[in-house]
Coordinates of C-alpha atoms in Angstrom, one line a residue:
Chain A
M1 CA 15.7 -14.8 -27.5
V2 CA 17.1 -14.6 -23.8
Y3 CA 14.3 -13.9 -21.2
D4 CA 15.7 -11.9 -19.0
V5 CA 14.3 -14.4 -15.8
I6 CA 12.7 -17.2 -16.5
V7 CA 10.2 -18.2 -13.6
I8 CA 9.5 -21.4 -12.4
G9 CA 7.1 -21.7 -10.7
K10 CA 3.0 -19.7 -10.7
G11 CA 2.4 -19.5 -6.5
P12 CA 2.3 -17.3 -4.9
A13 CA 6.8 -17.0 -5.1
G14 CA 7.2 -17.2 -8.7
I15 CA 4.2 -14.3 -9.8
S16 CA 5.3 -12.2 -6.7
G17 CA 8.6 -12.4 -8.6
A18 CA 7.5 -11.4 -11.8
I19 CA 5.5 -8.9 -10.8
Y20 CA 8.7 -7.2 -9.5
S21 CA 10.7 -8.4 -12.3
T22 CA 8.3 -7.1 -14.3
R23 CA 7.9 -3.7 -13.1
A24 CA 12.0 -3.3 -13.6
N25 CA 11.8 -3.8 -16.4
L26 CA 13.1 -6.7 -17.0
K27 CA 12.4 -9.5 -20.1
T28 CA 10.3 -12.2 -17.6
L29 CA 8.8 -15.7 -18.5
V30 CA 6.9 -17.4 -16.3
L31 CA 6.4 -21.6 -17.1
G32 CA 4.3 -24.6 -15.8
K33 CA 1.4 -26.4 -14.5
L34 CA -1.4 -24.8 -12.0
D35 CA 0.0 -26.7 -9.0
S36 CA 0.0 -25.1 -5.8
M37 CA -0.8 -26.4 -2.4
L38 CA -2.7 -23.2 -2.1
L39 CA -5.7 -24.9 -5.3
K40 CA -6.4 -27.2 -2.0
A41 CA -7.4 -23.9 0.1
D42 CA -10.9 -23.7 0.1
K43 CA -10.5 -20.1 2.0
I44 CA -7.3 -17.9 3.2
E45 CA -7.8 -15.8 5.5
N46 CA -3.7 -14.9 7.1
Y47 CA -2.9 -13.1 4.0
Y48 CA -2.8 -9.2 4.5
G49 CA -5.3 -7.3 2.6
F50 CA -8.3 -9.3 2.4
E51 CA -11.4 -8.5 4.8
N52 CA -12.4 -11.4 3.8
P53 CA -10.8 -14.8 3.1
I54 CA -10.4 -15.7 -0.3
G55 CA -10.9 -18.9 -2.0
G56 CA -6.9 -20.6 -3.1
R57 CA -7.6 -20.2 -6.5
E58 CA -9.7 -17.3 -6.0
L59 CA -5.7 -15.8 -5.3
L60 CA -4.3 -17.7 -7.9
E61 CA -5.7 -16.5 -10.7
T62 CA -5.4 -13.3 -9.5
G63 CA -2.4 -13.4 -8.5
L64 CA -1.7 -14.6 -12.7
K65 CA -3.6 -11.6 -14.1
Q66 CA -2.4 -9.8 -12.4
A67 CA 1.5 -10.5 -12.6
E68 CA 0.1 -10.6 -17.1
R69 CA -1.7 -6.8 -17.0
L70 CA 1.9 -6.0 -15.5
G71 CA 3.7 -7.4 -18.9
A72 CA 4.2 -10.5 -17.8
E73 CA 4.1 -13.2 -20.8
I74 CA 3.0 -16.6 -18.8
V75 CA 3.5 -20.1 -20.8
E76 CA 1.1 -23.8 -20.1
E77 CA 4.1 -25.9 -19.9
E78 CA 6.0 -28.6 -17.5
V79 CA 9.3 -27.8 -16.9
V80 CA 11.4 -31.0 -17.3
N81 CA 15.0 -29.2 -16.7
I82 CA 17.9 -26.6 -16.3
E83 CA 20.5 -26.2 -17.6
K84 CA 22.9 -24.1 -17.1
T85 CA 25.3 -22.2 -20.3
E86 CA 25.9 -19.1 -20.1
N87 CA 23.7 -18.2 -19.7
F88 CA 19.7 -21.1 -18.6
N89 CA 18.4 -23.4 -21.3
I90 CA 15.0 -24.3 -19.4
I91 CA 13.7 -27.2 -21.1
T92 CA 10.1 -27.7 -21.1
V93 CA 7.4 -30.3 -23.0
D94 CA 7.2 -28.5 -25.7
G95 CA 10.5 -26.9 -26.5
Q96 CA 13.1 -24.5 -24.6
Y97 CA 13.2 -20.7 -23.1
E98 CA 16.6 -19.2 -22.1
A99 CA 17.3 -16.8 -19.8
K100 CA 20.5 -14.9 -17.9
T101 CA 18.6 -15.6 -14.6
V102 CA 16.2 -18.3 -13.1
L103 CA 14.2 -18.0 -10.3
L104 CA 13.1 -21.5 -8.9
A105 CA 9.8 -21.1 -7.2
T106 CA 8.0 -24.4 -8.3
G107 CA 6.3 -25.3 -3.8
A108 CA 7.3 -27.4 -1.6
P109 CA 8.4 -30.8 -3.1
V110 CA 6.3 -33.5 -4.8
V111 CA 4.5 -36.1 -1.2
R112 CA 6.4 -38.8 -1.3
V113 CA 5.3 -41.6 -2.6
P114 CA 3.6 -43.9 -0.7
I115 CA 5.4 -47.0 -1.4
K116 CA 6.4 -49.8 1.5
N117 CA 10.7 -49.6 1.5
L118 CA 11.4 -46.1 -1.8
D119 CA 13.6 -44.7 1.3
K120 CA 15.2 -48.2 2.5
Y121 CA 16.1 -48.4 -0.5
E122 CA 17.6 -44.6 -2.1
G123 CA 20.7 -44.9 -3.1
A124 CA 20.5 -48.7 -3.5
G125 CA 18.4 -48.9 -6.5
V126 CA 16.0 -46.2 -5.6
S127 CA 16.6 -43.2 -7.6
Y128 CA 15.5 -39.5 -8.2
C129 CA 18.0 -38.5 -10.8
T130 CA 18.9 -39.7 -14.2
T131 CA 21.3 -37.2 -15.0
C132 CA 23.6 -38.4 -11.7
D133 CA 22.5 -41.6 -11.6
G134 CA 21.8 -43.6 -15.8
F135 CA 25.2 -44.8 -16.1
F136 CA 25.4 -46.5 -13.4
Y137 CA 22.7 -48.7 -14.8
R138 CA 24.0 -49.2 -18.3
N139 CA 22.4 -52.4 -19.9
K140 CA 20.4 -52.5 -16.9
K141 CA 16.7 -53.5 -16.1
V142 CA 14.9 -50.1 -15.3
G143 CA 12.1 -48.8 -13.7
V144 CA 10.5 -45.3 -13.6
L145 CA 8.2 -43.9 -11.6
G146 CA 5.9 -42.0 -13.2
Y147 CA 3.3 -41.2 -15.4
N148 CA 3.1 -37.6 -17.0
D149 CA 5.5 -36.2 -19.2
F150 CA 8.4 -35.5 -16.6
A151 CA 8.8 -39.1 -16.2
I152 CA 8.7 -39.3 -19.4
H153 CA 11.7 -37.0 -19.2
E154 CA 13.5 -39.5 -17.2
A155 CA 12.8 -42.1 -19.1
A156 CA 14.4 -40.5 -22.6
D157 CA 17.2 -39.9 -20.9
L158 CA 17.3 -43.4 -18.9
L159 CA 17.2 -44.7 -22.8
N160 CA 20.9 -43.2 -23.3
F161 CA 22.6 -45.6 -21.4
T162 CA 19.5 -49.0 -21.5
Q163 CA 17.2 -49.4 -23.8
D164 CA 15.5 -52.2 -20.9
I165 CA 13.4 -49.5 -19.4
T166 CA 9.7 -50.1 -18.2
L167 CA 7.4 -47.5 -16.5
F168 CA 5.2 -48.4 -13.6
T169 CA 2.9 -46.3 -13.6
N170 CA 1.6 -48.1 -9.6
E171 CA -2.1 -46.7 -11.0
M172 CA -1.9 -43.6 -12.3
E173 CA -3.7 -42.9 -15.5
L174 CA -0.6 -41.8 -18.3
N175 CA -1.3 -37.4 -18.9
V176 CA 1.9 -36.5 -21.5
S177 CA 2.4 -34.9 -24.4
D178 CA 1.8 -36.1 -28.5
N179 CA 5.2 -35.1 -28.0
A180 CA 5.9 -38.1 -25.6
K181 CA 4.4 -40.9 -27.7
P182 CA 8.0 -41.9 -29.6
V183 CA 9.7 -42.4 -26.3
I184 CA 6.5 -44.2 -25.3
E185 CA 7.3 -47.1 -27.9
K186 CA 10.2 -47.9 -26.0
L187 CA 9.3 -48.6 -22.6
K188 CA 7.5 -50.9 -22.1
V189 CA 4.5 -50.0 -19.9
N190 CA 2.9 -50.8 -16.3
N191 CA 0.3 -50.4 -14.3
K192 CA -0.4 -52.1 -11.6
K193 CA -0.5 -50.7 -8.4
I194 CA 2.9 -51.3 -6.1
K195 CA 3.3 -53.2 -2.9
E196 CA 6.4 -52.9 -2.2
L197 CA 10.3 -52.6 -3.4
G198 CA 12.0 -56.1 -2.1
K199 CA 14.8 -58.7 -1.3
G200 CA 17.8 -57.9 0.4
D201 CA 20.2 -55.0 1.0
I202 CA 20.0 -54.4 -2.6
L203 CA 16.4 -53.0 -4.6
E204 CA 15.8 -56.1 -7.0
E205 CA 12.6 -56.3 -6.7
I206 CA 8.3 -54.5 -7.6
V207 CA 6.0 -56.5 -5.8
F208 CA 2.2 -55.5 -7.0
D209 CA -1.0 -55.9 -5.0
D210 CA -2.0 -58.6 -7.2
G211 CA 0.8 -60.7 -5.3
T212 CA 2.8 -61.1 -8.4
A213 CA 6.1 -58.6 -8.6
E214 CA 9.3 -58.1 -11.4
D215 CA 12.9 -58.7 -11.2
I216 CA 14.1 -54.6 -11.2
E217 CA 18.3 -53.3 -11.0
G218 CA 17.0 -50.1 -10.5
L219 CA 14.0 -47.9 -9.8
F220 CA 13.8 -44.1 -10.9
I221 CA 11.6 -41.5 -9.1
A222 CA 9.2 -39.2 -10.9
F223 CA 5.8 -39.5 -9.9
G224 CA 4.1 -36.1 -10.6
S225 CA 6.1 -33.1 -12.0
A226 CA 9.8 -32.2 -11.6
S227 CA 10.2 -30.9 -8.5
S228 CA 13.2 -28.6 -6.8
T229 CA 14.7 -31.4 -5.3
S230 CA 14.8 -32.9 -9.0
F231 CA 15.9 -30.2 -10.5
A232 CA 18.5 -29.3 -7.2
L233 CA 19.7 -33.5 -8.1
K234 CA 19.9 -32.3 -11.7
M235 CA 21.9 -28.8 -11.1
G236 CA 23.6 -29.6 -7.8
I237 CA 22.4 -26.9 -6.4
V238 CA 22.6 -27.0 -2.6
T239 CA 20.2 -28.1 0.2
D240 CA 19.0 -29.5 3.6
G241 CA 16.7 -32.1 3.0
K242 CA 14.7 -31.5 0.4
S243 CA 14.9 -27.4 1.4
I244 CA 16.7 -25.3 -1.3
I245 CA 19.0 -23.8 0.0
V246 CA 19.1 -20.1 0.1
N247 CA 20.6 -17.1 2.1
E248 CA 19.2 -13.4 2.8
K249 CA 19.0 -12.5 -1.0
M250 CA 17.9 -15.9 -2.5
E251 CA 20.2 -17.0 -4.1
T252 CA 21.2 -20.4 -4.3
N253 CA 24.5 -21.2 -5.1
I254 CA 24.7 -21.5 -8.7
P255 CA 24.8 -17.8 -9.7
G256 CA 21.9 -16.2 -11.6
L257 CA 19.5 -19.5 -10.0
Y258 CA 17.4 -17.7 -7.9
A259 CA 14.8 -19.6 -5.2
A260 CA 11.7 -18.0 -3.6
G261 CA 8.7 -19.7 -1.7
D262 CA 7.7 -23.2 0.3
C263 CA 11.1 -24.9 -2.4
T264 CA 12.7 -23.0 0.1
G265 CA 11.8 -24.8 3.4
V266 CA 10.5 -21.2 5.5
F267 CA 7.2 -20.9 7.3
K268 CA 5.3 -21.9 4.4
Q269 CA 2.3 -19.4 4.1
V270 CA 1.6 -17.2 0.7
A271 CA 2.9 -14.3 3.2
V272 CA 6.5 -15.4 3.2
A273 CA 6.5 -16.3 -0.3
V274 CA 5.7 -12.9 -1.1
G275 CA 8.4 -11.4 0.3
Q276 CA 10.8 -13.9 -0.9
G277 CA 9.9 -13.7 -4.3
A278 CA 10.5 -9.5 -4.1
I279 CA 13.5 -10.5 -3.0
A280 CA 14.8 -12.7 -5.2
A281 CA 13.4 -10.4 -8.4
R282 CA 15.0 -7.0 -7.0
E283 CA 18.4 -9.5 -6.7
M284 CA 17.6 -10.8 -10.3
A285 CA 17.8 -7.0 -11.5
A286 CA 21.3 -6.7 -9.6
Y287 CA 23.1 -9.5 -11.3
I288 CA 22.1 -8.3 -14.2
R289 CA 23.3 -5.1 -13.9
K290 CA 26.1 -6.4 -12.4
K291 CA 27.5 -8.2 -15.7
Chain B
M1 CA -4.3 -7.6 31.9
V2 CA -1.3 -9.5 30.6
Y3 CA -1.5 -10.0 26.7
D4 CA 0.4 -12.2 25.0
V5 CA 0.4 -10.2 22.2
I6 CA 1.1 -6.1 21.8
V7 CA 1.8 -4.7 18.4
I8 CA 3.6 -2.2 17.8
G9 CA 3.0 -0.6 13.9
K10 CA -0.4 -0.8 11.5
G11 CA 1.3 -0.6 8.5
P12 CA 1.6 -3.8 6.8
A13 CA 4.7 -6.0 8.8
G14 CA 2.4 -5.2 12.7
I15 CA -1.3 -6.0 10.8
S16 CA -0.2 -9.0 9.7
G17 CA 2.2 -10.1 12.8
A18 CA -1.2 -9.3 14.7
I19 CA -3.7 -11.0 11.5
Y20 CA -1.1 -14.5 13.0
S21 CA -0.6 -14.1 16.4
T22 CA -4.5 -13.8 16.9
R23 CA -4.7 -16.5 14.6
A24 CA -2.3 -19.2 17.0
N25 CA -4.6 -17.8 19.6
L26 CA -2.4 -15.4 21.3
K27 CA -4.5 -12.3 22.8
T28 CA -3.0 -9.7 21.0
L29 CA -3.2 -5.6 21.0
V30 CA -2.3 -2.8 17.9
L31 CA -1.4 -0.1 19.0
G32 CA 0.3 3.0 17.2
K33 CA -0.6 5.4 15.2
L34 CA -1.8 5.5 11.9
D35 CA 1.8 6.3 10.1
S36 CA 2.7 4.2 7.1
M37 CA 4.6 5.2 4.3
L38 CA 1.8 3.1 2.7
L39 CA -0.6 6.5 3.6
K40 CA 1.3 8.8 0.7
A41 CA 1.0 5.8 -2.3
D42 CA -1.7 6.4 -4.3
K43 CA -1.6 3.0 -6.1
I44 CA -0.4 -0.5 -4.9
E45 CA 0.8 -2.5 -8.5
N46 CA 3.1 -5.1 -7.1
Y47 CA 1.7 -6.6 -4.1
Y48 CA 0.5 -9.8 -4.4
G49 CA -3.0 -10.8 -5.0
F50 CA -5.0 -7.8 -6.3
E51 CA -5.3 -7.3 -10.3
N52 CA -6.2 -4.2 -10.2
P53 CA -3.5 -1.6 -8.3
I54 CA -4.7 -0.3 -4.8
G55 CA -5.1 2.7 -2.4
G56 CA -2.2 2.8 -0.1
R57 CA -5.1 3.7 2.2
E58 CA -7.3 1.8 1.6
L59 CA -5.1 -1.8 2.0
L60 CA -4.0 -0.5 5.1
E61 CA -7.9 0.5 6.5
T62 CA -9.0 -2.8 4.9
G63 CA -5.1 -5.4 7.3
L64 CA -7.2 -3.0 9.8
K65 CA -10.3 -4.8 9.2
Q66 CA -9.4 -7.4 9.1
A67 CA -7.4 -8.1 11.5
E68 CA -10.1 -7.0 14.2
R69 CA -12.4 -9.7 12.3
L70 CA -10.0 -12.3 13.2
G71 CA -9.9 -11.1 17.6
A72 CA -7.1 -8.6 17.3
E73 CA -7.3 -5.5 19.6
I74 CA -6.5 -1.9 18.1
V75 CA -5.9 0.7 20.1
E76 CA -4.6 4.6 18.0
E77 CA -2.8 5.6 21.3
E78 CA 0.6 7.1 20.5
V79 CA 3.5 4.2 21.9
V80 CA 5.6 7.0 24.0
N81 CA 8.1 3.9 26.1
I82 CA 8.2 0.6 26.6
E83 CA 9.9 -0.4 29.5
K84 CA 11.2 -4.5 29.7
T85 CA 10.6 -4.8 33.3
E86 CA 9.3 -9.4 34.0
N87 CA 7.1 -8.6 31.3
F88 CA 6.8 -5.6 28.9
N89 CA 5.5 -2.5 29.4
I90 CA 4.3 -0.6 27.4
I91 CA 4.0 3.2 28.3
T92 CA 1.4 5.3 26.6
V93 CA 0.1 8.4 25.8
D94 CA -3.2 7.4 28.4
G95 CA -2.1 4.4 30.2
Q96 CA 0.5 1.7 30.0
Y97 CA -0.6 -2.0 28.5
E98 CA 1.4 -5.1 29.9
A99 CA 2.9 -7.9 27.4
K100 CA 4.9 -11.3 27.1
T101 CA 5.8 -10.3 24.1
V102 CA 5.9 -7.4 21.5
L103 CA 6.6 -6.9 18.2
L104 CA 8.0 -3.6 17.0
A105 CA 6.6 -2.9 13.4
T106 CA 7.1 1.2 13.9
G107 CA 8.3 1.5 9.3
A108 CA 11.6 3.2 8.2
P109 CA 12.9 5.8 11.0
V110 CA 11.0 8.8 10.2
V111 CA 13.0 11.4 8.1
R112 CA 15.3 13.0 10.3
V113 CA 14.6 16.7 10.6
P114 CA 16.6 19.2 8.1
I115 CA 17.9 21.5 10.1
K116 CA 21.1 22.2 9.9
N117 CA 24.2 21.3 11.8
L118 CA 22.0 18.6 13.7
D119 CA 24.3 15.7 12.6
K120 CA 27.1 17.5 13.6
Y121 CA 26.3 17.9 16.7
E122 CA 25.0 14.8 17.6
G123 CA 26.2 13.7 20.7
A124 CA 27.6 16.6 21.1
G125 CA 25.2 18.3 23.1
V126 CA 21.8 16.7 20.4
S127 CA 20.8 13.8 22.0
Y128 CA 17.0 10.8 20.4
C129 CA 17.2 9.3 23.7
T130 CA 16.8 11.7 27.6
T131 CA 16.4 8.2 29.4
C132 CA 20.2 7.4 28.0
D133 CA 21.4 10.6 28.3
G134 CA 19.0 13.1 30.8
F135 CA 21.7 12.6 33.3
F136 CA 23.9 14.9 31.6
Y137 CA 22.2 18.3 31.8
R138 CA 21.5 18.2 35.1
N139 CA 20.7 21.5 36.4
K140 CA 21.4 23.2 32.4
K141 CA 19.4 24.5 29.7
V142 CA 18.3 21.6 27.1
G143 CA 15.6 21.7 24.0
V144 CA 13.3 19.3 22.8
L145 CA 12.7 19.7 19.7
G146 CA 9.2 17.9 19.0
Y147 CA 5.7 19.2 18.8
N148 CA 3.2 15.9 19.6
D149 CA 3.4 13.2 22.8
F150 CA 6.4 11.7 21.8
A151 CA 7.9 14.7 22.3
I152 CA 6.4 15.7 26.1
H153 CA 6.9 12.4 26.9
E154 CA 10.8 12.6 26.9
A155 CA 9.8 16.8 28.2
A156 CA 8.8 14.3 31.4
D157 CA 11.2 12.5 31.6
L158 CA 14.4 15.8 31.3
L159 CA 11.7 17.0 34.2
N160 CA 13.8 14.7 36.8
F161 CA 17.0 16.1 35.6
T162 CA 16.0 19.5 34.1
Q163 CA 13.9 22.7 35.2
D164 CA 15.5 24.5 32.2
I165 CA 13.2 23.6 29.7
T166 CA 12.2 25.0 26.6
L167 CA 10.1 22.9 23.4
F168 CA 11.2 24.0 20.5
T169 CA 8.0 23.6 17.6
N170 CA 9.9 24.5 14.4
E171 CA 6.7 25.9 13.3
M172 CA 4.9 23.2 13.6
E173 CA 1.5 23.3 15.9
L174 CA 1.4 21.8 18.9
N175 CA -0.5 18.9 18.5
V176 CA -1.1 16.8 22.3
S177 CA -3.7 15.2 24.2
D178 CA -5.5 16.6 27.3
N179 CA -2.7 14.5 29.3
A180 CA 0.3 16.8 28.0
K181 CA -1.5 20.0 29.9
P182 CA 0.1 19.2 33.3
V183 CA 4.1 18.6 31.9
I184 CA 3.5 22.7 28.9
E185 CA 2.9 24.4 31.6
K186 CA 6.2 23.7 33.2
L187 CA 7.8 24.1 29.8
K188 CA 8.7 27.1 27.4
V189 CA 8.0 26.2 24.2
N190 CA 9.5 28.5 21.3
N191 CA 8.1 27.9 17.9
K192 CA 9.8 29.8 15.5
K193 CA 11.7 28.3 12.3
I194 CA 14.9 26.7 13.1
K195 CA 18.2 27.7 11.0
E196 CA 20.9 26.0 12.5
L197 CA 22.4 24.8 15.3
G198 CA 26.1 26.6 16.2
K199 CA 28.8 27.4 18.7
G200 CA 32.6 25.5 18.3
D201 CA 32.9 21.7 18.4
I202 CA 29.6 21.5 21.4
L203 CA 26.0 22.5 20.6
E204 CA 26.1 26.6 22.2
E205 CA 23.1 28.1 20.3
I206 CA 20.0 27.9 18.2
V207 CA 19.6 30.4 15.1
F208 CA 16.3 31.3 13.9
D209 CA 15.4 32.5 10.5
D210 CA 14.2 35.8 11.5
G211 CA 18.0 36.1 12.9
T212 CA 17.9 35.5 16.9
A213 CA 19.3 32.7 18.3
E214 CA 19.0 31.5 21.9
D215 CA 21.7 29.5 24.3
I216 CA 21.1 26.0 24.6
E217 CA 23.8 23.0 25.9
G218 CA 21.6 19.8 25.1
L219 CA 18.8 20.1 22.3
F220 CA 16.6 15.8 22.7
I221 CA 14.9 15.3 19.3
A222 CA 11.6 14.1 19.3
F223 CA 9.9 14.7 16.2
G224 CA 6.8 13.1 15.1
S225 CA 6.2 9.5 16.2
A226 CA 8.5 7.8 18.4
S227 CA 10.1 5.4 15.5
S228 CA 11.9 2.5 16.4
T229 CA 15.2 3.8 16.5
S230 CA 14.1 6.0 19.8
F231 CA 13.0 2.4 21.3
A232 CA 16.7 0.9 20.4
L233 CA 18.5 3.5 22.2
K234 CA 15.9 3.3 25.3
M235 CA 16.3 -0.2 26.3
G236 CA 19.7 -1.7 24.1
I237 CA 18.1 -3.0 21.0
V238 CA 21.5 -3.9 18.7
T239 CA 20.2 -1.4 15.8
D240 CA 23.1 -1.3 12.8
G241 CA 22.2 2.7 11.6
K242 CA 18.7 3.0 12.1
S243 CA 17.8 -0.2 11.6
I244 CA 17.3 -2.6 14.0
I245 CA 19.0 -6.3 13.8
V246 CA 17.0 -8.7 13.3
N247 CA 17.7 -12.8 12.5
E248 CA 15.9 -14.6 10.5
K249 CA 13.2 -16.0 13.2
M250 CA 12.2 -12.2 13.5
E251 CA 14.6 -11.8 16.8
T252 CA 16.2 -8.6 18.2
N253 CA 18.6 -8.7 20.9
I254 CA 15.8 -8.0 23.4
P255 CA 14.1 -11.9 24.9
G256 CA 10.5 -11.5 23.5
L257 CA 11.1 -8.1 21.6
Y258 CA 10.8 -8.6 17.6
A259 CA 11.6 -6.4 15.2
A260 CA 9.3 -6.6 11.2
G261 CA 8.6 -4.7 8.6
D262 CA 11.1 -1.2 7.6
C263 CA 11.9 -1.0 10.6
T264 CA 14.3 -4.1 10.7
G265 CA 15.5 -2.8 7.2
V266 CA 14.7 -4.7 4.0
F267 CA 13.2 -4.1 0.9
K268 CA 10.6 -1.7 1.9
Q269 CA 7.6 -3.2 0.1
V270 CA 4.6 -4.9 1.5
A271 CA 5.2 -8.2 0.2
V272 CA 8.4 -7.9 2.3
A273 CA 6.6 -6.6 5.4
V274 CA 3.9 -9.3 6.3
G275 CA 6.0 -12.3 5.5
Q276 CA 8.3 -10.9 8.2
G277 CA 5.7 -9.9 10.1
A278 CA 4.3 -13.1 9.6
I279 CA 7.1 -15.2 10.9
A280 CA 7.9 -12.8 14.4
A281 CA 4.2 -14.5 15.1
R282 CA 4.8 -17.4 14.3
E283 CA 8.5 -17.0 16.1
M284 CA 6.6 -15.3 19.8
A285 CA 4.0 -18.4 19.3
A286 CA 6.9 -20.4 20.3
Y287 CA 8.7 -18.4 22.9
I288 CA 5.3 -18.0 24.6
R289 CA 4.8 -21.5 24.5
K290 CA 8.5 -22.3 25.7
K291 CA 8.6 -20.2 29.1

């Protein structure tokens, strides 16, 4: 089955988009884990329509119920990749889905892993995109920094280029689905806390808090969920730093692919996100009609 | 006292703006009558955060309480004019207020009065702006189409140019404050239902449903509340047809004057309006800080 709209992200931007696309009679699927920044918000006072403060989690859960009541399908699956075909293939940990249009609403880019020299080696051994850079590490010794299904997906991608892959979890507990197991068997896993990246102008080693070090030729960052930045890198979406560039219709540079909310770098507020989601849905409906 | 922010309009855009400006510690006053389009909305299903539909009036009233709880001052006074001085003077029926910045959130332009040939005579006897065109009707016989304080304000303006003014209410009941009485005494009032405007290329007469007609040289339209269009005409705000042009910061072409919501011609949805209000407030805070 081909969905009209797949929304990636369950925060206000994505769910507002799903509400509008469902109401526009578009077959709508929402994917993603509930990991909005709002979960950390004890009380929200400035979102119009609530006389008294509302908790972030409560608002998120109400939004999900609202979208479901209106007919949106919501699935708790982590998206690890998006491929542009005639439509879009959305690859999750457990399967894949097809849609005519996609709304990226993945929230603000994940906070950078605080590892010394990570910035310094970006483009000099540190990469955020296996699809973009995997080829350059053929038969080399590489690492993947991460601990969940997204990291495993990236490692699986790298297995096309090299068999010498270490998963560096930086002390995070491994948190992966059953599907990940065959991949993990092909990886080494290192759970030590990383102190810094090191040596000259090009990345050559990872130094751990316990004083030991390990030689490495490349390190791919996949720490936490796949962010809009990861998708942008893989698909060639135009960004401005860490934010996806959209026009007033919430269109990215890829036809059929829209973005809304914090991942577009706007004022990071529920009020702004819901408006962007609504506009994106209206434009997705227009796009599908035109096609 | 000089307010930091005066918001004109009590719908979602204005109140969201007031919530954010109050939270930004700006002394905020909201003016206007509660006449949002939402009053006609039986139930709203697509505004994020409400599992079950909410009535338009309920949402509006909750928003007002929320803004008041956070410290915004809300006054039920109709705004009839805005003057740019060093700050802004906001003229209401009963008085005037001063503010460093103004947020126009007056909603969608009032639906055009359905009078035959009104369009035809725009600029040829029909005007929407006494400030702009009053001078051209010195000592002429003019009419004001309207029935409330805004119409009286426009008529008072015209008294500077001519004493022969008729208020045409088009069957609406006169609904004015006590302050209007001295002005009304200087006007003729005609309550007949208007059928059409007529004669040649230039307006010369008003024809009524009862078959009678009255000669007239100019007709000023002030039917209903002062809309964003009226303010735009008086202040030289750049518009695109009936919509106020704003940039991504919600700035109009007049420094310190912002607009949000339906009056900017965007997707007319609560979700979009609240986002624009929030952004406007952030930018108003930045504007005041810079000054």
